[in-house]
Amino acid sequence: MADNARVCWIEQDEPWALESQLISRLDLPLNLDQNRHNAFHGRLKELRAQARQRARELPISS
């Protein structure tokens, strides 16, 4: 991530409005919310569901 991820921020009174605009315009394959148009959306949703199920089946240690 250090080589490939970029982070920036701006102050925004209504960040949810900006988020919707950015998600609709950018290719953000790991963000499922409001991102059904991404070609990877269905596959990622399926993979995450499988990972949750596997995690639920693991023993809990204390």
PDB file of N, CA, C and O in Angstrom:
ATOM      1  N   MET A   1       0.823  -1.183   0.000  1.00  0.00           N
ATOM      2  CA  MET A   1       0.000   0.000   0.000  1.00  0.00           C
ATOM      3  C   MET A   1       0.872   1.253   0.000  1.00  0.00           C
ATOM      4  O   MET A   1       0.490   2.245  -0.617  1.00  0.00           O
ATOM      5  N   ALA A   2       1.990   1.214   0.683  1.00  0.00           N
ATOM      6  CA  ALA A   2       2.846   2.395   0.730  1.00  0.00           C
ATOM      7  C   ALA A   2       3.287   2.812  -0.671  1.00  0.00           C
ATOM      8  O   ALA A   2       3.457   4.000  -0.940  1.00  0.00           O
ATOM      9  N   ASP A   3       3.455   1.846  -1.559  1.00  0.00           N
ATOM     10  CA  ASP A   3       3.892   2.157  -2.919  1.00  0.00           C
ATOM     11  C   ASP A   3       2.741   2.568  -3.836  1.00  0.00           C
ATOM     12  O   ASP A   3       2.970   3.254  -4.830  1.00  0.00           O
ATOM     13  N   ASN A   4       1.520   2.153  -3.513  1.00  0.00           N
ATOM     14  CA  ASN A   4       0.425   2.339  -4.461  1.00  0.00           C
ATOM     15  C   ASN A   4      -0.768   3.149  -3.964  1.00  0.00           C
ATOM     16  O   ASN A   4      -1.589   3.564  -4.773  1.00  0.00           O
ATOM     17  N   ALA A   5      -0.905   3.328  -2.684  1.00  0.00           N
ATOM     18  CA  ALA A   5      -2.076   4.034  -2.159  1.00  0.00           C
ATOM     19  C   ALA A   5      -1.768   5.513  -1.957  1.00  0.00           C
ATOM     20  O   ALA A   5      -0.673   5.882  -1.569  1.00  0.00           O
ATOM     21  N   ARG A   6      -2.759   6.324  -2.222  1.00  0.00           N
ATOM     22  CA  ARG A   6      -2.630   7.760  -1.983  1.00  0.00           C
ATOM     23  C   ARG A   6      -3.770   8.184  -1.068  1.00  0.00           C
ATOM     24  O   ARG A   6      -4.892   7.722  -1.209  1.00  0.00           O
ATOM     25  N   VAL A   7      -3.462   9.075  -0.164  1.00  0.00           N
ATOM     26  CA  VAL A   7      -4.464   9.579   0.761  1.00  0.00           C
ATOM     27  C   VAL A   7      -4.418  11.099   0.745  1.00  0.00           C
ATOM     28  O   VAL A   7      -3.343  11.694   0.764  1.00  0.00           O
ATOM     29  N   CYS A   8      -5.577  11.694   0.706  1.00  0.00           N
ATOM     30  CA  CYS A   8      -5.663  13.148   0.838  1.00  0.00           C
ATOM     31  C   CYS A   8      -6.995  13.464   1.504  1.00  0.00           C
ATOM     32  O   CYS A   8      -7.858  12.606   1.640  1.00  0.00           O
ATOM     33  N   TRP A   9      -7.169  14.678   1.938  1.00  0.00           N
ATOM     34  CA  TRP A   9      -8.415  15.057   2.570  1.00  0.00           C
ATOM     35  C   TRP A   9      -8.697  16.528   2.350  1.00  0.00           C
ATOM     36  O   TRP A   9      -7.798  17.315   2.093  1.00  0.00           O
ATOM     37  N   ILE A  10      -9.974  16.837   2.431  1.00  0.00           N
ATOM     38  CA  ILE A  10     -10.431  18.212   2.394  1.00  0.00           C
ATOM     39  C   ILE A  10     -11.569  18.321   3.401  1.00  0.00           C
ATOM     40  O   ILE A  10     -12.249  17.348   3.682  1.00  0.00           O
ATOM     41  N   GLU A  11     -11.729  19.505   3.950  1.00  0.00           N
ATOM     42  CA  GLU A  11     -12.862  19.719   4.855  1.00  0.00           C
ATOM     43  C   GLU A  11     -14.123  19.878   4.008  1.00  0.00           C
ATOM     44  O   GLU A  11     -14.127  20.577   3.003  1.00  0.00           O
ATOM     45  N   GLN A  12     -15.185  19.222   4.444  1.00  0.00           N
ATOM     46  CA  GLN A  12     -16.428  19.218   3.680  1.00  0.00           C
ATOM     47  C   GLN A  12     -17.598  19.237   4.648  1.00  0.00           C
ATOM     48  O   GLN A  12     -17.671  18.395   5.546  1.00  0.00           O
ATOM     49  N   ASP A  13     -18.518  20.187   4.472  1.00  0.00           N
ATOM     50  CA  ASP A  13     -19.685  20.257   5.359  1.00  0.00           C
ATOM     51  C   ASP A  13     -20.593  19.039   5.218  1.00  0.00           C
ATOM     52  O   ASP A  13     -21.205  18.607   6.184  1.00  0.00           O
ATOM     53  N   GLU A  14     -20.721  18.516   4.018  1.00  0.00           N
ATOM     54  CA  GLU A  14     -21.563  17.345   3.753  1.00  0.00           C
ATOM     55  C   GLU A  14     -20.719  16.282   3.061  1.00  0.00           C
ATOM     56  O   GLU A  14     -20.843  16.056   1.848  1.00  0.00           O
ATOM     57  N   PRO A  15     -19.864  15.579   3.811  1.00  0.00           N
ATOM     58  CA  PRO A  15     -18.946  14.621   3.181  1.00  0.00           C
ATOM     59  C   PRO A  15     -19.653  13.496   2.434  1.00  0.00           C
ATOM     60  O   PRO A  15     -19.115  12.965   1.466  1.00  0.00           O
ATOM     61  N   TRP A  16     -20.857  13.142   2.827  1.00  0.00           N
ATOM     62  CA  TRP A  16     -21.600  12.079   2.149  1.00  0.00           C
ATOM     63  C   TRP A  16     -21.935  12.476   0.711  1.00  0.00           C
ATOM     64  O   TRP A  16     -21.981  11.622  -0.160  1.00  0.00           O
ATOM     65  N   ALA A  17     -22.140  13.745   0.462  1.00  0.00           N
ATOM     66  CA  ALA A  17     -22.431  14.190  -0.906  1.00  0.00           C
ATOM     67  C   ALA A  17     -21.190  14.050  -1.787  1.00  0.00           C
ATOM     68  O   ALA A  17     -21.272  13.576  -2.919  1.00  0.00           O
ATOM     69  N   LEU A  18     -20.059  14.452  -1.273  1.00  0.00           N
ATOM     70  CA  LEU A  18     -18.810  14.319  -2.019  1.00  0.00           C
ATOM     71  C   LEU A  18     -18.467  12.849  -2.230  1.00  0.00           C
ATOM     72  O   LEU A  18     -18.024  12.452  -3.311  1.00  0.00           O
ATOM     73  N   GLU A  19     -18.695  12.030  -1.217  1.00  0.00           N
ATOM     74  CA  GLU A  19     -18.414  10.601  -1.333  1.00  0.00           C
ATOM     75  C   GLU A  19     -19.200   9.992  -2.487  1.00  0.00           C
ATOM     76  O   GLU A  19     -18.659   9.239  -3.296  1.00  0.00           O
ATOM     77  N   SER A  20     -20.468  10.318  -2.601  1.00  0.00           N
ATOM     78  CA  SER A  20     -21.300   9.783  -3.681  1.00  0.00           C
ATOM     79  C   SER A  20     -20.756  10.190  -5.045  1.00  0.00           C
ATOM     80  O   SER A  20     -20.698   9.384  -5.971  1.00  0.00           O
ATOM     81  N   GLN A  21     -20.335  11.437  -5.165  1.00  0.00           N
ATOM     82  CA  GLN A  21     -19.779  11.919  -6.433  1.00  0.00           C
ATOM     83  C   GLN A  21     -18.491  11.188  -6.776  1.00  0.00           C
ATOM     84  O   GLN A  21     -18.292  10.754  -7.921  1.00  0.00           O
ATOM     85  N   LEU A  22     -17.617  11.044  -5.803  1.00  0.00           N
ATOM     86  CA  LEU A  22     -16.335  10.387  -6.057  1.00  0.00           C
ATOM     87  C   LEU A  22     -16.516   8.920  -6.425  1.00  0.00           C
ATOM     88  O   LEU A  22     -15.894   8.423  -7.363  1.00  0.00           O
ATOM     89  N   ILE A  23     -17.375   8.224  -5.697  1.00  0.00           N
ATOM     90  CA  ILE A  23     -17.601   6.811  -5.982  1.00  0.00           C
ATOM     91  C   ILE A  23     -18.180   6.628  -7.379  1.00  0.00           C
ATOM     92  O   ILE A  23     -17.828   5.690  -8.088  1.00  0.00           O
ATOM     93  N   SER A  24     -19.041   7.530  -7.810  1.00  0.00           N
ATOM     94  CA  SER A  24     -19.640   7.386  -9.136  1.00  0.00           C
ATOM     95  C   SER A  24     -18.652   7.696 -10.256  1.00  0.00           C
ATOM     96  O   SER A  24     -18.815   7.233 -11.376  1.00  0.00           O
ATOM     97  N   ARG A  25     -17.594   8.451  -9.958  1.00  0.00           N
ATOM     98  CA  ARG A  25     -16.647   8.869 -11.001  1.00  0.00           C
ATOM     99  C   ARG A  25     -15.330   8.109 -10.996  1.00  0.00           C
ATOM    100  O   ARG A  25     -14.651   8.052 -12.016  1.00  0.00           O
ATOM    101  N   LEU A  26     -14.944   7.555  -9.863  1.00  0.00           N
ATOM    102  CA  LEU A  26     -13.641   6.911  -9.746  1.00  0.00           C
ATOM    103  C   LEU A  26     -13.776   5.395  -9.738  1.00  0.00           C
ATOM    104  O   LEU A  26     -14.825   4.857  -9.415  1.00  0.00           O
ATOM    105  N   ASP A  27     -12.707   4.718 -10.063  1.00  0.00           N
ATOM    106  CA  ASP A  27     -12.676   3.264  -9.996  1.00  0.00           C
ATOM    107  C   ASP A  27     -12.179   2.866  -8.615  1.00  0.00           C
ATOM    108  O   ASP A  27     -10.984   2.899  -8.342  1.00  0.00           O
ATOM    109  N   LEU A  28     -13.113   2.541  -7.724  1.00  0.00           N
ATOM    110  CA  LEU A  28     -12.802   2.184  -6.338  1.00  0.00           C
ATOM    111  C   LEU A  28     -13.337   0.779  -6.068  1.00  0.00           C
ATOM    112  O   LEU A  28     -14.359   0.606  -5.420  1.00  0.00           O
ATOM    113  N   PRO A  29     -12.664  -0.244  -6.561  1.00  0.00           N
ATOM    114  CA  PRO A  29     -13.225  -1.594  -6.516  1.00  0.00           C
ATOM    115  C   PRO A  29     -13.431  -2.156  -5.118  1.00  0.00           C
ATOM    116  O   PRO A  29     -14.254  -3.048  -4.940  1.00  0.00           O
ATOM    117  N   LEU A  30     -12.731  -1.671  -4.104  1.00  0.00           N
ATOM    118  CA  LEU A  30     -12.894  -2.234  -2.762  1.00  0.00           C
ATOM    119  C   LEU A  30     -14.031  -1.590  -1.980  1.00  0.00           C
ATOM    120  O   LEU A  30     -14.387  -2.047  -0.906  1.00  0.00           O
ATOM    121  N   ASN A  31     -14.604  -0.540  -2.500  1.00  0.00           N
ATOM    122  CA  ASN A  31     -15.717   0.135  -1.847  1.00  0.00           C
ATOM    123  C   ASN A  31     -17.013  -0.365  -2.467  1.00  0.00           C
ATOM    124  O   ASN A  31     -17.333  -0.044  -3.606  1.00  0.00           O
ATOM    125  N   LEU A  32     -17.770  -1.168  -1.722  1.00  0.00           N
ATOM    126  CA  LEU A  32     -19.007  -1.738  -2.257  1.00  0.00           C
ATOM    127  C   LEU A  32     -20.190  -0.777  -2.176  1.00  0.00           C
ATOM    128  O   LEU A  32     -21.086  -0.824  -3.009  1.00  0.00           O
ATOM    129  N   ASP A  33     -20.203   0.087  -1.187  1.00  0.00           N
ATOM    130  CA  ASP A  33     -21.319   1.007  -0.991  1.00  0.00           C
ATOM    131  C   ASP A  33     -21.429   1.965  -2.177  1.00  0.00           C
ATOM    132  O   ASP A  33     -20.460   2.615  -2.551  1.00  0.00           O
ATOM    133  N   GLN A  34     -22.574   2.055  -2.781  1.00  0.00           N
ATOM    134  CA  GLN A  34     -22.850   2.946  -3.913  1.00  0.00           C
ATOM    135  C   GLN A  34     -21.966   2.642  -5.119  1.00  0.00           C
ATOM    136  O   GLN A  34     -21.701   3.514  -5.940  1.00  0.00           O
ATOM    137  N   ASN A  35     -21.485   1.417  -5.238  1.00  0.00           N
ATOM    138  CA  ASN A  35     -20.503   1.116  -6.271  1.00  0.00           C
ATOM    139  C   ASN A  35     -20.888  -0.098  -7.115  1.00  0.00           C
ATOM    140  O   ASN A  35     -20.046  -0.829  -7.600  1.00  0.00           O
ATOM    141  N   ARG A  36     -22.175  -0.318  -7.309  1.00  0.00           N
ATOM    142  CA  ARG A  36     -22.628  -1.475  -8.067  1.00  0.00           C
ATOM    143  C   ARG A  36     -22.174  -1.429  -9.523  1.00  0.00           C
ATOM    144  O   ARG A  36     -22.135  -2.452 -10.192  1.00  0.00           O
ATOM    145  N   HIS A  37     -21.835  -0.264 -10.020  1.00  0.00           N
ATOM    146  CA  HIS A  37     -21.411  -0.135 -11.419  1.00  0.00           C
ATOM    147  C   HIS A  37     -20.018  -0.712 -11.660  1.00  0.00           C
ATOM    148  O   HIS A  37     -19.633  -0.957 -12.801  1.00  0.00           O
ATOM    149  N   ASN A  38     -19.258  -0.959 -10.609  1.00  0.00           N
ATOM    150  CA  ASN A  38     -17.912  -1.496 -10.773  1.00  0.00           C
ATOM    151  C   ASN A  38     -17.985  -2.965 -11.167  1.00  0.00           C
ATOM    152  O   ASN A  38     -18.732  -3.745 -10.588  1.00  0.00           O
ATOM    153  N   ALA A  39     -17.191  -3.364 -12.144  1.00  0.00           N
ATOM    154  CA  ALA A  39     -17.222  -4.735 -12.656  1.00  0.00           C
ATOM    155  C   ALA A  39     -16.842  -5.764 -11.590  1.00  0.00           C
ATOM    156  O   ALA A  39     -17.258  -6.919 -11.659  1.00  0.00           O
ATOM    157  N   PHE A  40     -16.080  -5.373 -10.600  1.00  0.00           N
ATOM    158  CA  PHE A  40     -15.605  -6.273  -9.558  1.00  0.00           C
ATOM    159  C   PHE A  40     -16.589  -6.382  -8.388  1.00  0.00           C
ATOM    160  O   PHE A  40     -16.431  -7.207  -7.507  1.00  0.00           O
ATOM    161  N   HIS A  41     -17.637  -5.576  -8.374  1.00  0.00           N
ATOM    162  CA  HIS A  41     -18.556  -5.492  -7.237  1.00  0.00           C
ATOM    163  C   HIS A  41     -19.139  -6.850  -6.842  1.00  0.00           C
ATOM    164  O   HIS A  41     -19.078  -7.243  -5.678  1.00  0.00           O
ATOM    165  N   GLY A  42     -19.704  -7.552  -7.786  1.00  0.00           N
ATOM    166  CA  GLY A  42     -20.347  -8.838  -7.481  1.00  0.00           C
ATOM    167  C   GLY A  42     -19.372  -9.866  -6.937  1.00  0.00           C
ATOM    168  O   GLY A  42     -19.665 -10.572  -5.966  1.00  0.00           O
ATOM    169  N   ARG A  43     -18.207  -9.939  -7.544  1.00  0.00           N
ATOM    170  CA  ARG A  43     -17.202 -10.915  -7.105  1.00  0.00           C
ATOM    171  C   ARG A  43     -16.678 -10.573  -5.721  1.00  0.00           C
ATOM    172  O   ARG A  43     -16.530 -11.458  -4.874  1.00  0.00           O
ATOM    173  N   LEU A  44     -16.417  -9.300  -5.459  1.00  0.00           N
ATOM    174  CA  LEU A  44     -15.921  -8.902  -4.145  1.00  0.00           C
ATOM    175  C   LEU A  44     -16.979  -9.148  -3.074  1.00  0.00           C
ATOM    176  O   LEU A  44     -16.662  -9.630  -1.980  1.00  0.00           O
ATOM    177  N   LYS A  45     -18.212  -8.856  -3.384  1.00  0.00           N
ATOM    178  CA  LYS A  45     -19.296  -9.102  -2.425  1.00  0.00           C
ATOM    179  C   LYS A  45     -19.362 -10.593  -2.075  1.00  0.00           C
ATOM    180  O   LYS A  45     -19.505 -10.961  -0.912  1.00  0.00           O
ATOM    181  N   GLU A  46     -19.230 -11.432  -3.089  1.00  0.00           N
ATOM    182  CA  GLU A  46     -19.246 -12.874  -2.876  1.00  0.00           C
ATOM    183  C   GLU A  46     -18.048 -13.321  -2.030  1.00  0.00           C
ATOM    184  O   GLU A  46     -18.199 -14.111  -1.090  1.00  0.00           O
ATOM    185  N   LEU A  47     -16.864 -12.830  -2.345  1.00  0.00           N
ATOM    186  CA  LEU A  47     -15.666 -13.196  -1.583  1.00  0.00           C
ATOM    187  C   LEU A  47     -15.763 -12.761  -0.124  1.00  0.00           C
ATOM    188  O   LEU A  47     -15.381 -13.503   0.783  1.00  0.00           O
ATOM    189  N   ARG A  48     -16.287 -11.572   0.110  1.00  0.00           N
ATOM    190  CA  ARG A  48     -16.436 -11.102   1.486  1.00  0.00           C
ATOM    191  C   ARG A  48     -17.447 -11.944   2.253  1.00  0.00           C
ATOM    192  O   ARG A  48     -17.255 -12.232   3.427  1.00  0.00           O
ATOM    193  N   ALA A  49     -18.522 -12.347   1.600  1.00  0.00           N
ATOM    194  CA  ALA A  49     -19.519 -13.201   2.252  1.00  0.00           C
ATOM    195  C   ALA A  49     -18.903 -14.547   2.614  1.00  0.00           C
ATOM    196  O   ALA A  49     -19.135 -15.078   3.711  1.00  0.00           O
ATOM    197  N   GLN A  50     -18.103 -15.107   1.714  1.00  0.00           N
ATOM    198  CA  GLN A  50     -17.437 -16.377   1.997  1.00  0.00           C
ATOM    199  C   GLN A  50     -16.459 -16.226   3.164  1.00  0.00           C
ATOM    200  O   GLN A  50     -16.376 -17.105   4.037  1.00  0.00           O
ATOM    201  N   ALA A  51     -15.727 -15.133   3.209  1.00  0.00           N
ATOM    202  CA  ALA A  51     -14.770 -14.906   4.293  1.00  0.00           C
ATOM    203  C   ALA A  51     -15.498 -14.767   5.634  1.00  0.00           C
ATOM    204  O   ALA A  51     -15.047 -15.296   6.653  1.00  0.00           O
ATOM    205  N   ARG A  52     -16.633 -14.048   5.636  1.00  0.00           N
ATOM    206  CA  ARG A  52     -17.417 -13.924   6.878  1.00  0.00           C
ATOM    207  C   ARG A  52     -17.896 -15.279   7.353  1.00  0.00           C
ATOM    208  O   ARG A  52     -17.840 -15.599   8.545  1.00  0.00           O
ATOM    209  N   GLN A  53     -18.381 -16.089   6.423  1.00  0.00           N
ATOM    210  CA  GLN A  53     -18.873 -17.412   6.791  1.00  0.00           C
ATOM    211  C   GLN A  53     -17.750 -18.269   7.361  1.00  0.00           C
ATOM    212  O   GLN A  53     -17.924 -18.944   8.374  1.00  0.00           O
ATOM    213  N   ARG A  54     -16.599 -18.265   6.716  1.00  0.00           N
ATOM    214  CA  ARG A  54     -15.458 -19.036   7.230  1.00  0.00           C
ATOM    215  C   ARG A  54     -15.059 -18.557   8.618  1.00  0.00           C
ATOM    216  O   ARG A  54     -14.763 -19.357   9.498  1.00  0.00           O
ATOM    217  N   ALA A  55     -15.065 -17.255   8.831  1.00  0.00           N
ATOM    218  CA  ALA A  55     -14.704 -16.703  10.138  1.00  0.00           C
ATOM    219  C   ALA A  55     -15.700 -17.153  11.202  1.00  0.00           C
ATOM    220  O   ALA A  55     -15.301 -17.460  12.344  1.00  0.00           O
ATOM    221  N   ARG A  56     -16.967 -17.188  10.865  1.00  0.00           N
ATOM    222  CA  ARG A  56     -17.986 -17.630  11.835  1.00  0.00           C
ATOM    223  C   ARG A  56     -17.816 -19.095  12.225  1.00  0.00           C
ATOM    224  O   ARG A  56     -18.211 -19.496  13.315  1.00  0.00           O
ATOM    225  N   GLU A  57     -17.264 -19.875  11.336  1.00  0.00           N
ATOM    226  CA  GLU A  57     -17.087 -21.298  11.591  1.00  0.00           C
ATOM    227  C   GLU A  57     -15.827 -21.603  12.405  1.00  0.00           C
ATOM    228  O   GLU A  57     -15.680 -22.717  12.911  1.00  0.00           O
ATOM    229  N   LEU A  58     -14.956 -20.656  12.578  1.00  0.00           N
ATOM    230  CA  LEU A  58     -13.710 -20.874  13.335  1.00  0.00           C
ATOM    231  C   LEU A  58     -14.014 -20.908  14.831  1.00  0.00           C
ATOM    232  O   LEU A  58     -14.911 -20.214  15.311  1.00  0.00           O
ATOM    233  N   PRO A  59     -13.247 -21.705  15.552  1.00  0.00           N
ATOM    234  CA  PRO A  59     -13.440 -21.724  17.015  1.00  0.00           C
ATOM    235  C   PRO A  59     -12.999 -20.389  17.623  1.00  0.00           C
ATOM    236  O   PRO A  59     -12.089 -19.735  17.118  1.00  0.00           O
ATOM    237  N   ILE A  60     -13.659 -20.037  18.679  1.00  0.00           N
ATOM    238  CA  ILE A  60     -13.311 -18.805  19.403  1.00  0.00           C
ATOM    239  C   ILE A  60     -12.401 -19.201  20.571  1.00  0.00           C
ATOM    240  O   ILE A  60     -12.728 -20.077  21.351  1.00  0.00           O
ATOM    241  N   SER A  61     -11.261 -18.534  20.644  1.00  0.00           N
ATOM    242  CA  SER A  61     -10.361 -18.842  21.777  1.00  0.00           C
ATOM    243  C   SER A  61     -10.439 -17.722  22.791  1.00  0.00           C
ATOM    244  O   SER A  61     -10.747 -16.581  22.468  1.00  0.00           O
ATOM    245  N   SER A  62     -10.151 -18.073  24.009  1.00  0.00           N
ATOM    246  CA  SER A  62     -10.193 -17.050  25.054  1.00  0.00           C
ATOM    247  C   SER A  62      -8.864 -17.010  25.781  1.00  0.00           C
ATOM    248  O   SER A  62      -8.041 -17.865  25.696  1.00  0.00           O
TER     249      SER A  62
END
